PDB file of C-alpha atoms in Angstrom:
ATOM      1  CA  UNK A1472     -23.071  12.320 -21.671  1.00 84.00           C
ATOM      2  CA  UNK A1473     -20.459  11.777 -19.174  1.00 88.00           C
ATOM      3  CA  UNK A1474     -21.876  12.302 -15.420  1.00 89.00           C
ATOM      4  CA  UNK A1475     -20.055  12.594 -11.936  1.00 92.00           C
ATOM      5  CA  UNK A1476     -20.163   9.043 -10.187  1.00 89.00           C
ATOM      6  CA  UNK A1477     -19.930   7.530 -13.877  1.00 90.00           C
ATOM      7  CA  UNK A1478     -17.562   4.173 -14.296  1.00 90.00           C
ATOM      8  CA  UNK A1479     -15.855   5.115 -17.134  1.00 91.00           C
ATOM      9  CA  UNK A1480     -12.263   4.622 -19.201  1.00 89.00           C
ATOM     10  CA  UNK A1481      -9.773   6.502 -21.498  1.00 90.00           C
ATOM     11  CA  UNK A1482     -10.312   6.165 -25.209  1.00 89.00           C
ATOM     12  CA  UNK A1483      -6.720   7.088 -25.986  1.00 88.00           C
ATOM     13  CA  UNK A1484      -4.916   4.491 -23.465  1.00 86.00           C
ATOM     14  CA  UNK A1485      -7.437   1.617 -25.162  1.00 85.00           C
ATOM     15  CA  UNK A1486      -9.972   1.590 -22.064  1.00 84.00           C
ATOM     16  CA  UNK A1487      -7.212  -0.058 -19.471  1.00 82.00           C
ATOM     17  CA  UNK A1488      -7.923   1.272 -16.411  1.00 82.00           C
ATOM     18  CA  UNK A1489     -11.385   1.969 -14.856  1.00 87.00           C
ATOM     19  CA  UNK A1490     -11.969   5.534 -13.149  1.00 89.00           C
ATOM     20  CA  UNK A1491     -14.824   6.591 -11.178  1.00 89.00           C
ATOM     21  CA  UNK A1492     -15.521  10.311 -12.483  1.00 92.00           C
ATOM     22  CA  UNK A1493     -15.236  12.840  -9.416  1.00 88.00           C
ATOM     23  CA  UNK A1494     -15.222  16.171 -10.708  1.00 90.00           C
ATOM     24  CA  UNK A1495     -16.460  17.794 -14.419  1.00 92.00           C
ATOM     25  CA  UNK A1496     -15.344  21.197 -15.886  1.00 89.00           C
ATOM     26  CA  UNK A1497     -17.705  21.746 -18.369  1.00 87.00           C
ATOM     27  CA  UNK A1498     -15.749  24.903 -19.711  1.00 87.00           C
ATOM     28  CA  UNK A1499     -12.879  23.228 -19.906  1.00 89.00           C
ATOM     29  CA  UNK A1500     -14.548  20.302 -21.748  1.00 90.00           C
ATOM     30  CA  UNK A1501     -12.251  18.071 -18.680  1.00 89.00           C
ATOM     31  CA  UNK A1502     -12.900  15.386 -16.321  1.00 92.00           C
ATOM     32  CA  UNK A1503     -11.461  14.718 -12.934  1.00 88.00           C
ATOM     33  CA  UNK A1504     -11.347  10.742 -12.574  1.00 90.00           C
ATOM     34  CA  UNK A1505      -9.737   8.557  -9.974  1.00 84.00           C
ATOM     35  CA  UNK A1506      -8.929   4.706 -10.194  1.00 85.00           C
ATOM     36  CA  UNK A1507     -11.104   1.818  -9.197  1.00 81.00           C
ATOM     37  CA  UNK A1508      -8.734  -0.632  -8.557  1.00 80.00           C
ATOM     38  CA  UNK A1509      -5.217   1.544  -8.983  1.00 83.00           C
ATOM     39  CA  UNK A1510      -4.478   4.747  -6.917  1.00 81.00           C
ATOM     40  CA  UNK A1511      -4.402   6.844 -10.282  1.00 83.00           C
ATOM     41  CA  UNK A1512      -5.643  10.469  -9.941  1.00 79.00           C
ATOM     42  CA  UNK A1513      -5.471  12.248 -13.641  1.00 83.00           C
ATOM     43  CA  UNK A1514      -7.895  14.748 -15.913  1.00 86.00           C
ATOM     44  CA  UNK A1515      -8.912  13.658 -19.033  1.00 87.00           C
ATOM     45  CA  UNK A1516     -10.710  15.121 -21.623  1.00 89.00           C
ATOM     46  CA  UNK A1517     -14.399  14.606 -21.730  1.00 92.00           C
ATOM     47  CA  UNK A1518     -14.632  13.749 -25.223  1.00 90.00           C
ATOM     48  CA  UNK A1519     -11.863  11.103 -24.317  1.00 91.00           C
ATOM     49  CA  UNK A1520     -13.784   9.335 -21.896  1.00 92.00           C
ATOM     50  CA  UNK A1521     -16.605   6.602 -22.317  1.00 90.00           C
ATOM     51  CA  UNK A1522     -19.375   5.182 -19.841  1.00 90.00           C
ATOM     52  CA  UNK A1523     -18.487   1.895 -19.015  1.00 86.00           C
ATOM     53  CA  UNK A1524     -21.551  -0.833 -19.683  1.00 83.00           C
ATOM     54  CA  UNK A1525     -21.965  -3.390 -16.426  1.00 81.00           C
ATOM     55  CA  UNK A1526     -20.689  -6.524 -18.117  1.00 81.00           C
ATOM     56  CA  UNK A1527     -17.213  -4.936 -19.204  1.00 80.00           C
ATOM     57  CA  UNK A1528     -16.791  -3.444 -15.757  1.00 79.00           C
ATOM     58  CA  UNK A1529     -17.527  -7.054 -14.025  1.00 82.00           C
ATOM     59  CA  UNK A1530     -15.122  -8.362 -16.623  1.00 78.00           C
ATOM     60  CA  UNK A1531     -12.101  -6.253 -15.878  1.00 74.00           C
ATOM     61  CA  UNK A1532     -12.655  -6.212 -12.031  1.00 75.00           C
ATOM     62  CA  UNK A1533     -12.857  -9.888 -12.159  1.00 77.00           C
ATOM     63  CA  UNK A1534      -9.447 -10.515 -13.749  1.00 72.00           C
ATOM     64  CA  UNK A1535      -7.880  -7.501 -11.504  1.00 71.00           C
ATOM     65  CA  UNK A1536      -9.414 -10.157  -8.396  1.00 73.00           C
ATOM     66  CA  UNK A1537      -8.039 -13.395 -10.152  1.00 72.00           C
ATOM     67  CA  UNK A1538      -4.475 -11.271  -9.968  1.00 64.00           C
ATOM     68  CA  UNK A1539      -4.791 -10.554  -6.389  1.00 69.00           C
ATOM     69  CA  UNK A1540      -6.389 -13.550  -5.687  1.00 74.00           C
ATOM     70  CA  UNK A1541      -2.707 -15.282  -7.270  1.00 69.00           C
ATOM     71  CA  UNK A1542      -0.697 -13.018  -5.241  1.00 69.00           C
ATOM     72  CA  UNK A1543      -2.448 -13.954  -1.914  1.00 70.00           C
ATOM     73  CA  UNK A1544      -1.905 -17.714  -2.301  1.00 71.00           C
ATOM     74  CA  UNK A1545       1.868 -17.086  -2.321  1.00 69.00           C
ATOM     75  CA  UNK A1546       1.925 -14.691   0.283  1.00 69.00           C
ATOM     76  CA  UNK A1547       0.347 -16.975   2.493  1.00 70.00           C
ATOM     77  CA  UNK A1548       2.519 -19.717   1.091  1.00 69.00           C
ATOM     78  CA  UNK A1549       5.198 -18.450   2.088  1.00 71.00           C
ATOM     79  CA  UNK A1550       3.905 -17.371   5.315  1.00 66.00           C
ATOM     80  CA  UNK A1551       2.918 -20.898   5.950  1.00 69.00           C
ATOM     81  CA  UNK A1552       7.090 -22.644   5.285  1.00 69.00           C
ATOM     82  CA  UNK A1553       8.043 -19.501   7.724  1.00 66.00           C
ATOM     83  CA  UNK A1554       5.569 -21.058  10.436  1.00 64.00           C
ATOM     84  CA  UNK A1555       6.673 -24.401   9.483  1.00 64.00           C
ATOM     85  CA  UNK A1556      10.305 -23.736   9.850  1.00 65.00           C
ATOM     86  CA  UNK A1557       9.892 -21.650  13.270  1.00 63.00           C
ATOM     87  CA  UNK A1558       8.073 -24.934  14.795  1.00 63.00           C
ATOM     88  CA  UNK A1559      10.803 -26.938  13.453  1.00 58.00           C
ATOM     89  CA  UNK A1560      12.922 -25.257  15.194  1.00 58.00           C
ATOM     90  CA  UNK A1561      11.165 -24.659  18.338  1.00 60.00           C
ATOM     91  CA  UNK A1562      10.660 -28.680  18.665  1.00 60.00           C
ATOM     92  CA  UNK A1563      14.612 -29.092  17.531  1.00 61.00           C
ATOM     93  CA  UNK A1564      15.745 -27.096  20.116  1.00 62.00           C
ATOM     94  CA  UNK A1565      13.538 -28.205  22.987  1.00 65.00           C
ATOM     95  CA  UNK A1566      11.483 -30.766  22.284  1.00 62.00           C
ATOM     96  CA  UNK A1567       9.200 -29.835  25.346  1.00 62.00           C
ATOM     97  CA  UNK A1568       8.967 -26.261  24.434  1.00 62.00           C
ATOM     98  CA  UNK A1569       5.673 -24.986  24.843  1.00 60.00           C
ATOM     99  CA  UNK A1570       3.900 -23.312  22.202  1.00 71.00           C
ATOM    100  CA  UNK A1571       4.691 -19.808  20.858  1.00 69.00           C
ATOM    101  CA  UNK A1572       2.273 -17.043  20.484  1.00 77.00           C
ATOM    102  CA  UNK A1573       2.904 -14.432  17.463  1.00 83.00           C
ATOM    103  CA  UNK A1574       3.183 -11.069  17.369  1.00 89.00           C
ATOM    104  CA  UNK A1575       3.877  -9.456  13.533  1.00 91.00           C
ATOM    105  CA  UNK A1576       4.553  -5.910  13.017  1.00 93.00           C
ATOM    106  CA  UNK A1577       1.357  -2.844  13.598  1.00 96.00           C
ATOM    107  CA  UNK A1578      -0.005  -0.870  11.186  1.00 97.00           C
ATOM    108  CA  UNK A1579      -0.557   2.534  11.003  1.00 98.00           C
ATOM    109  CA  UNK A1580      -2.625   2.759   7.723  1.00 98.00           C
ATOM    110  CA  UNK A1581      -3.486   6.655   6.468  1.00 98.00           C
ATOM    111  CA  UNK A1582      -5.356   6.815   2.643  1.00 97.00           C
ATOM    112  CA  UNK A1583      -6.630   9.139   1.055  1.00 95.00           C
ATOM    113  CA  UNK A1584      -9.409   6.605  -0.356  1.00 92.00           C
ATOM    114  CA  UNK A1585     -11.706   5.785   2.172  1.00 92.00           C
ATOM    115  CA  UNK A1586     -12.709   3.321  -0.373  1.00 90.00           C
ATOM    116  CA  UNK A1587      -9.410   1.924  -0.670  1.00 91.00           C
ATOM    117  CA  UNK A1588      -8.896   2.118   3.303  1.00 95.00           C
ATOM    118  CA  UNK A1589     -12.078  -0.471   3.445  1.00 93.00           C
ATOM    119  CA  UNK A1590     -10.355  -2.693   1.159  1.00 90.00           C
ATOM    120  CA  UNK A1591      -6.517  -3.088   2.864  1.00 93.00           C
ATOM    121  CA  UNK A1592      -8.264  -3.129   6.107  1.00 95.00           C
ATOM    122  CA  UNK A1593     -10.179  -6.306   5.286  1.00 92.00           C
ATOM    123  CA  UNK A1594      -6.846  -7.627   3.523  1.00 90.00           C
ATOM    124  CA  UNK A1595      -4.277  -6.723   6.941  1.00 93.00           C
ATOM    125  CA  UNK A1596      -7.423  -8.930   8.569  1.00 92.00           C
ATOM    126  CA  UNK A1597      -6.971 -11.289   6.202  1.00 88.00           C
ATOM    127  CA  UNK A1598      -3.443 -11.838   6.733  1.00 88.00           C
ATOM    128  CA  UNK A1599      -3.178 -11.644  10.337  1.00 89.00           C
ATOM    129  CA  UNK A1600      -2.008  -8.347  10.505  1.00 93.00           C
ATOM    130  CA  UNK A1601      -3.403  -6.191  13.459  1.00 95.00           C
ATOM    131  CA  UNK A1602      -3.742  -2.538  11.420  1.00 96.00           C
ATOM    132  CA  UNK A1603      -5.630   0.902  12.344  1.00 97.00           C
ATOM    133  CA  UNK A1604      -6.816   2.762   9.366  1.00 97.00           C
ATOM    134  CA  UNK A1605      -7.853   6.185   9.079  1.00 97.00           C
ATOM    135  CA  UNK A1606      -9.041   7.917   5.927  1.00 96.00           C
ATOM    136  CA  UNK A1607      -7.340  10.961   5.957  1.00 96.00           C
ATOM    137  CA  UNK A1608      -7.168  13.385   2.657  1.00 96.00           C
ATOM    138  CA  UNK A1609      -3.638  13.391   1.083  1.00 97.00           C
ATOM    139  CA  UNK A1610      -3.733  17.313   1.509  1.00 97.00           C
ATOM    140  CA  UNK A1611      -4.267  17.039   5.499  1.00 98.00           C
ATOM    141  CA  UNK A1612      -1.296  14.098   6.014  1.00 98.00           C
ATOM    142  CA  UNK A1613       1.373  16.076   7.106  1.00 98.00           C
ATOM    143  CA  UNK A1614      -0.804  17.962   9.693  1.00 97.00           C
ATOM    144  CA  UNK A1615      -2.705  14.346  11.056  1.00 97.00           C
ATOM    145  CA  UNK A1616       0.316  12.119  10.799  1.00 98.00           C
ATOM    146  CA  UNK A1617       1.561  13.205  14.214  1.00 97.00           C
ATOM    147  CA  UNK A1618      -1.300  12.981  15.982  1.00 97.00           C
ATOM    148  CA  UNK A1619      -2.180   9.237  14.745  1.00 98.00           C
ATOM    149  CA  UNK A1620       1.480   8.130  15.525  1.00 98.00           C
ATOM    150  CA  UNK A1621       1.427   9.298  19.022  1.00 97.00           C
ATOM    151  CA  UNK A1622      -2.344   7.705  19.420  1.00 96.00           C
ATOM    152  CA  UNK A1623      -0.983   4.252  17.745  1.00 96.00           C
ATOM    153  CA  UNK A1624       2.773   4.022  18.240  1.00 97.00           C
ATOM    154  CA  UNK A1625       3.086   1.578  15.044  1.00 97.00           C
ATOM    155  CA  UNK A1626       5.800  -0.355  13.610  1.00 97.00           C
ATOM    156  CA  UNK A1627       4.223   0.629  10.424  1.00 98.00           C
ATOM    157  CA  UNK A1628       3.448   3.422   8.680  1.00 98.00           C
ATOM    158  CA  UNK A1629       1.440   3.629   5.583  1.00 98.00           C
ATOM    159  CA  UNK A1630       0.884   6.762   3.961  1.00 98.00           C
ATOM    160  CA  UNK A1631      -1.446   6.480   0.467  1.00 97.00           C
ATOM    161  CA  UNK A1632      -4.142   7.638  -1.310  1.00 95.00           C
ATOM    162  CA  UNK A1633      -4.438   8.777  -4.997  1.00 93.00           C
ATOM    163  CA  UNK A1634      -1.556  10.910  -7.130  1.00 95.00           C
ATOM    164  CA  UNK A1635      -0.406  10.919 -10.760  1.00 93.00           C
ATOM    165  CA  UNK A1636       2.325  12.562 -12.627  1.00 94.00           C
ATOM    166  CA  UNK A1637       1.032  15.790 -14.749  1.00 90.00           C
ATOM    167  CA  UNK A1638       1.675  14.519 -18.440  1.00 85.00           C
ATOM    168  CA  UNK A1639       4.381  17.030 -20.056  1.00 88.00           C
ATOM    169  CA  UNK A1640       6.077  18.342 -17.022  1.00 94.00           C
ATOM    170  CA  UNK A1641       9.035  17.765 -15.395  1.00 96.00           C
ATOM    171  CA  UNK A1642       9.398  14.327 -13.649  1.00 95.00           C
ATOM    172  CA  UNK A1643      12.148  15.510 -11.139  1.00 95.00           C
ATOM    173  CA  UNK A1644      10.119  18.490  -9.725  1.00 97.00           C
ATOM    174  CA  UNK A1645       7.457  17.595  -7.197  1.00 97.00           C
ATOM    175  CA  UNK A1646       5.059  20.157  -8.428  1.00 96.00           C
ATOM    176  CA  UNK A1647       4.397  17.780 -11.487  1.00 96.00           C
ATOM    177  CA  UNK A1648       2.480  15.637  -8.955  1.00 97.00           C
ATOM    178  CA  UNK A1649      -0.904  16.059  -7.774  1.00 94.00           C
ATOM    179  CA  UNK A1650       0.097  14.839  -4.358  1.00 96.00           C
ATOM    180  CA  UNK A1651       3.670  13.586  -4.570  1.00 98.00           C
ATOM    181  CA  UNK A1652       4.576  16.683  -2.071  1.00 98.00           C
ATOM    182  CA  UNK A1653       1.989  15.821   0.934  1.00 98.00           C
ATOM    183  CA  UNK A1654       3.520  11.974   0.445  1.00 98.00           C
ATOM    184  CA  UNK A1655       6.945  13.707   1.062  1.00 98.00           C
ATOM    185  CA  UNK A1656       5.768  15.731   3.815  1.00 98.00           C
ATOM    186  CA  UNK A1657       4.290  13.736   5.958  1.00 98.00           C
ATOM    187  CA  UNK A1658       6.880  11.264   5.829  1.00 98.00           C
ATOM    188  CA  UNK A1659       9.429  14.102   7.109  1.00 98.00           C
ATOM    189  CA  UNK A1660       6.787  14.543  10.102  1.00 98.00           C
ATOM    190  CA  UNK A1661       6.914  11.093  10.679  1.00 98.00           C
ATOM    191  CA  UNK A1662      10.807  10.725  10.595  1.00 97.00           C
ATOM    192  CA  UNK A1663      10.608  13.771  13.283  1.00 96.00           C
ATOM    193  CA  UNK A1664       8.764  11.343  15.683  1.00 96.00           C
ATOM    194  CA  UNK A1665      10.580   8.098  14.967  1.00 97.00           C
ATOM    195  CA  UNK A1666      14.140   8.300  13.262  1.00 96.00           C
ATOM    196  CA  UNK A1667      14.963   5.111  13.106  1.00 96.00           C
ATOM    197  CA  UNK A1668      14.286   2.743   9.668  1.00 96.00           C
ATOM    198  CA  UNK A1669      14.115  -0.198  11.651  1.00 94.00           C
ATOM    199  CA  UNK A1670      11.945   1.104  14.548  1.00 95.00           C
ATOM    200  CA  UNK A1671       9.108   2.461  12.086  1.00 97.00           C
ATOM    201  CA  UNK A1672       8.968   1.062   8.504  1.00 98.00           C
ATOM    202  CA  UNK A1673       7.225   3.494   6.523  1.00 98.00           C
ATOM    203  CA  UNK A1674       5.686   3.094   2.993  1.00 98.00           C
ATOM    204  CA  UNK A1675       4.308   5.668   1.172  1.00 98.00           C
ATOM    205  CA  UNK A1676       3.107   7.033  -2.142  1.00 97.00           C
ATOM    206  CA  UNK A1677       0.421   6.080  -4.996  1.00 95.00           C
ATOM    207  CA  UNK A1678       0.046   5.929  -8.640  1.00 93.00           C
ATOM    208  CA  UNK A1679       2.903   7.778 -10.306  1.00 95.00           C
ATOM    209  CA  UNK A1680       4.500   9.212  -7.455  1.00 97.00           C
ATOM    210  CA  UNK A1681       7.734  11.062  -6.993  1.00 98.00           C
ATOM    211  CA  UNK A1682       9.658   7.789  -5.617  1.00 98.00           C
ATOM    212  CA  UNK A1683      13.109   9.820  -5.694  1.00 98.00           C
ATOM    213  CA  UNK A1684      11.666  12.392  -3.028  1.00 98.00           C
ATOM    214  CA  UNK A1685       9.604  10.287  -0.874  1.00 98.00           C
ATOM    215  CA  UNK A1686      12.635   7.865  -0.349  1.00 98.00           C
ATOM    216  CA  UNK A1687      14.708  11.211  -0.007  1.00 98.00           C
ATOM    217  CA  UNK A1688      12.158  12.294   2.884  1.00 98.00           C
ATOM    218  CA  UNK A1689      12.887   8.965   4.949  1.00 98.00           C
ATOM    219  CA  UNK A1690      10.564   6.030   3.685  1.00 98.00           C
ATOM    220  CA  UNK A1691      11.897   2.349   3.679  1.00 97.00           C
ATOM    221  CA  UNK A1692       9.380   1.551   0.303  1.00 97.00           C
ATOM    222  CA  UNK A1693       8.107   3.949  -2.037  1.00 97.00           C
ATOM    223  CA  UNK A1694       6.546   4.110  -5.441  1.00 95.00           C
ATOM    224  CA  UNK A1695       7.227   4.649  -8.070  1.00 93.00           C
ATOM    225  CA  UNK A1696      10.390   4.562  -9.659  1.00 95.00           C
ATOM    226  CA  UNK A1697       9.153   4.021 -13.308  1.00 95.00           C
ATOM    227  CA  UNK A1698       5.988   6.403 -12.419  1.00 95.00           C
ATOM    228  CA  UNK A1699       3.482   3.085 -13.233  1.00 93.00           C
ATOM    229  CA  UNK A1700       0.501   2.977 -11.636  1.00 91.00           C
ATOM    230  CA  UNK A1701       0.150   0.738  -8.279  1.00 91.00           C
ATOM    231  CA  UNK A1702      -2.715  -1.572  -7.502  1.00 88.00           C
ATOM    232  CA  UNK A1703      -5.047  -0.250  -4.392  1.00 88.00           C
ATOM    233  CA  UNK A1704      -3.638  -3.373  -2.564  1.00 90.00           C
ATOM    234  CA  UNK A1705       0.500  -2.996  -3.496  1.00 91.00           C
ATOM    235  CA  UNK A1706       0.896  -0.857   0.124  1.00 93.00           C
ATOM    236  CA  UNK A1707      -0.363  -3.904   2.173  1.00 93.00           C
ATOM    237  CA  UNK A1708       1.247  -6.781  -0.270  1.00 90.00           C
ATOM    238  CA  UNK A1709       5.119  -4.826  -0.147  1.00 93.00           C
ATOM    239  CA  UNK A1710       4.438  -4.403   4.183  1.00 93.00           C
ATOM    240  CA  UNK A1711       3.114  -7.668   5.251  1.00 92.00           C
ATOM    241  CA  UNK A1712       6.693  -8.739   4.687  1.00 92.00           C
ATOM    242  CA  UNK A1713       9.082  -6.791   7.229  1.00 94.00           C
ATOM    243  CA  UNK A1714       5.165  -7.351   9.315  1.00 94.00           C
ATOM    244  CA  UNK A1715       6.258 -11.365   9.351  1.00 91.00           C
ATOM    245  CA  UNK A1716       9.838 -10.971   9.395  1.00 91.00           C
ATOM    246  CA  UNK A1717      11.726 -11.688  12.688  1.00 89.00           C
ATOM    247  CA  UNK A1718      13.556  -9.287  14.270  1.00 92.00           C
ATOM    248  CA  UNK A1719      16.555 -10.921  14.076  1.00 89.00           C
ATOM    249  CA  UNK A1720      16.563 -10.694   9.995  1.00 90.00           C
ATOM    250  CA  UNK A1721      17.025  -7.904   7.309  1.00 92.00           C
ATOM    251  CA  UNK A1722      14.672  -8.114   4.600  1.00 90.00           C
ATOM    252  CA  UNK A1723      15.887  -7.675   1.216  1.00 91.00           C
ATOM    253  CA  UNK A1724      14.024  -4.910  -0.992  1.00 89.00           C
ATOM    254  CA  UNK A1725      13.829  -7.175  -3.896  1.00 89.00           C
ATOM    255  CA  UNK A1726      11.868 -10.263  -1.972  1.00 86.00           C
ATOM    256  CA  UNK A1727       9.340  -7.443  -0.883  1.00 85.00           C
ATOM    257  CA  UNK A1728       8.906  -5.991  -4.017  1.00 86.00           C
ATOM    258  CA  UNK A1729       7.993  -9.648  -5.356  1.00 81.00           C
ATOM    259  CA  UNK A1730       5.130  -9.349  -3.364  1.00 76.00           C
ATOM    260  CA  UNK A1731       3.850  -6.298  -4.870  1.00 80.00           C
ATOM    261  CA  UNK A1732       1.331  -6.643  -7.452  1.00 79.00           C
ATOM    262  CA  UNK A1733       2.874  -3.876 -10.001  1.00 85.00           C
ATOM    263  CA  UNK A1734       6.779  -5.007  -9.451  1.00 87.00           C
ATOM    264  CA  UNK A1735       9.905  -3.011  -9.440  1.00 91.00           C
ATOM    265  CA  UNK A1736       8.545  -0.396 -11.600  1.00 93.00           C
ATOM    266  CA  UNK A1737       6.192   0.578  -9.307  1.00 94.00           C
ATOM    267  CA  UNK A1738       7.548  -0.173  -5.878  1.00 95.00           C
ATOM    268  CA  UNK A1739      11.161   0.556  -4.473  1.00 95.00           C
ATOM    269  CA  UNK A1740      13.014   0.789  -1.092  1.00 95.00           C
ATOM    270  CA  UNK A1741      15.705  -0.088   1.151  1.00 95.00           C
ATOM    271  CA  UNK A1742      16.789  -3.548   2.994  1.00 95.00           C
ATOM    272  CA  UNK A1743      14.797  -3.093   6.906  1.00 95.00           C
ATOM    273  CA  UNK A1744      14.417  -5.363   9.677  1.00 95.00           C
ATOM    274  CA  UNK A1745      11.701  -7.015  10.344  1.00 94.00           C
ATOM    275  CA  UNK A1746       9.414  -6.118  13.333  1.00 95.00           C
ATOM    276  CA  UNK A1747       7.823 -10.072  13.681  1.00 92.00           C
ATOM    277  CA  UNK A1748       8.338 -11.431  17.304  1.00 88.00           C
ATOM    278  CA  UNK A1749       7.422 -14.741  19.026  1.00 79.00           C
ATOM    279  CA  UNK A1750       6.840 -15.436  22.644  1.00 75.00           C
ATOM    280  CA  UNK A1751       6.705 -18.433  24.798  1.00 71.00           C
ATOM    281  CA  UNK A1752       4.162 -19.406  26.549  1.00 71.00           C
ATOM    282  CA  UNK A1753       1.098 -18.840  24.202  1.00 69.00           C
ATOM    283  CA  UNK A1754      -0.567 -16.617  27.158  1.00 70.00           C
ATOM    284  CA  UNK A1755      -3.723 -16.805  24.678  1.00 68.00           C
ATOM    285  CA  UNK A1756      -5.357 -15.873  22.344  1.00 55.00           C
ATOM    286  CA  UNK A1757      -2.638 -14.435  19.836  1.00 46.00           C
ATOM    287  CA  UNK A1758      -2.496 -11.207  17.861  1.00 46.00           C
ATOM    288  CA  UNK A1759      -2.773 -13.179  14.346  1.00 44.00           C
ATOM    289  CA  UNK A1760      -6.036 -15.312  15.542  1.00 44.00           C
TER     290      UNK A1760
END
C-alpha cells in the first residue's frame, strides 16, 4: 500500500528516479509524486509505483552525491586557475600591488522546494557565492518576484521549483506544463524591473520545462530544451559561472552548460557577461570568505 510521504519509484521507467509521494487520488487509482534529487513533478499510477526499501534508496542517493561530488571538484578547479591567473596578473603588472578583495555576482534564489532551497543554499555557501533564498510556491512567483527584487537588488535571479511536461500533449503549448507558465511569468515581471541581460542574469525553469517560452520571456539560461529532467543542483552549477566571471568578459553558453549536471539537453541560454569584480585594497574581510 502506497502512503503519502512514501520514497517510492516508477515500475514502467525501471525504478530511475526516486519521488517522494505528495498527494493520492484514491478514485482515480493516481499518485502525485515529486523528485528527490531532480525537480520532476508528474502523476503516476498507483499500481505503477513501488515503496522503496532503505538500502536501495541509500544506494541511488549515494551515486547521485558521487556525481555532484565530480562536478564540484571541477568547478572549483577551475575557479582555482581563474584565481591563479588574476594574481598572476596582479603581481605582473605591479609587482607591489596590494591584495585584491572579491566580489562575485548575488543571488536572488526563489524555489518552489523548500527542500531543494536548503540544499543550493548550502552549495552558493559552498562556493563562495553570497545568495538569499526564499521558498516561494511556483504558483505565487510572478506575484513575489517583485517584491524580493526590490528587497535584494541581485545580479542573479533564480527562479525554480518542480514542473514536468503532461505525457501526450502538446510540447509547444505551455498548458502541457504543470508550471512551465508561472516560470514564464515571473520572468516577464522580472524583465519589467531590470531589462538588461547583462545587469540581471536570470535562470529559470525545472524538470521538463517549456525552455522555448521561458527564454522567449527574457531568461539568459533555461531548461529544458530536450524536456530531460534537471538535477536539484543544475540552477546553482549553470550560475556560479557568469557569478565568477569578470565583468570585462562574455561567457559562452556552452562553457556554462558544461557545468550543469544534466548537459545541453537539459540546460540552454544565451552568451552574458559576467557580474565578478575585484577591488584593491582588500578593505577586509571579503564577500567569498
Amino acid at each position: 500500500m502506497i502512503h503519502i510521504g512514501d520514497i517510492v519509484a516508477r515500475k514502467s521507467y525501471g525504478h530511475d528516479i526516486l519521488f517522494k509521494v505528495v498527494e493520492i487520488n484514491k478514485a482515480k487509482g493516481i499518485a502525485v509524486i515529486k523528485g528527490i534529487e531532480y525537480r520532476l513533478y508528474a502523476d503516476a499510477p498507483l499500481d505503477d509505483l513501488i515503496k522503496m526499501e532503505s538500502e536501495e534508496i541509500a544506494k541511488k542517493k549515494m551515486a547521485i552525491q558521487n556525481w555532484e561530488e565530480e562536478s564540484k571538484r571541477l568547478i572549483t578547479q577551475e575557479r582555482r586557475l581563474m584565481r591563479e591567473k588574476l594574481e598572476w596578473f596582479q603581481r605582473e603588472t605591479n609587482p607591489a600591488s596590494p591584495s585584491f578583495i572579491e566580489l562575485p555576482g548575488k543571488v536572488l534564489h526563489l524555489d518552489g522546494d523548500p527542500g531543494y532551497l536548503k540544499k543550493c543554499l548550502q552549495s552558493y555557501k559552498e562556493m563562495n557565492i553570497p545568495a538569499y533564498g526564499v521558498s516561494v510556491s511556483e504558483q505565487e512567483m510572478p506575484m513575489r518576484v517583485l517584491k524580493y527584487l526590490q528587497q535584494e537588488k541581485p545580479d542573479i535571479l533564480v527562479i525554480t521549483g518542480h514542473d514536468g511536461f503532461i505525457k501526450g500533449k502538446n510540447r509547444n503549448d505551455i498548458n502541457s506544463y504543470y508550471n512551465s507558465r508561472f516560470y514564464v511569468d515571473a520572468v516577464k515581471q522580472a524583465r519589467q524591473w531590470e531589462r538588461s541581460f547583462d545587469q540581471l542574469i536570470i535562470f529559470a525553469g525545472a524538470c521538463q520545462s517549456y525552455f522555448e517560452a521561458i527564454i522567449d520571456a527574457g531568461a539568459n539560461y533555461a531548461s529544458s530544451p530536450e524536456r530531460v529532467n534537471i538535477h536539484a543542483l543544475d540552477p546553482v552549477y549553470v550560475i556560479q559561472k557568469p557569478a565568477f566571471t569578470p565583468i570585462a568578459q562574455s561567457v559562452q553558453a556552452m562553457d556554462v552548460i558544461k557545468n550543469s549536471l544534466t548537459g545541453l539537453d537539459g540546460i540552454g541560454g544565451i552568451e552574458t557577461r559576467g557580474v565578478y569584480r575585484i577591488g584593491i585594497p582588500n578593505w577586509g574581510k571579503s564577500e567569498t570568505e
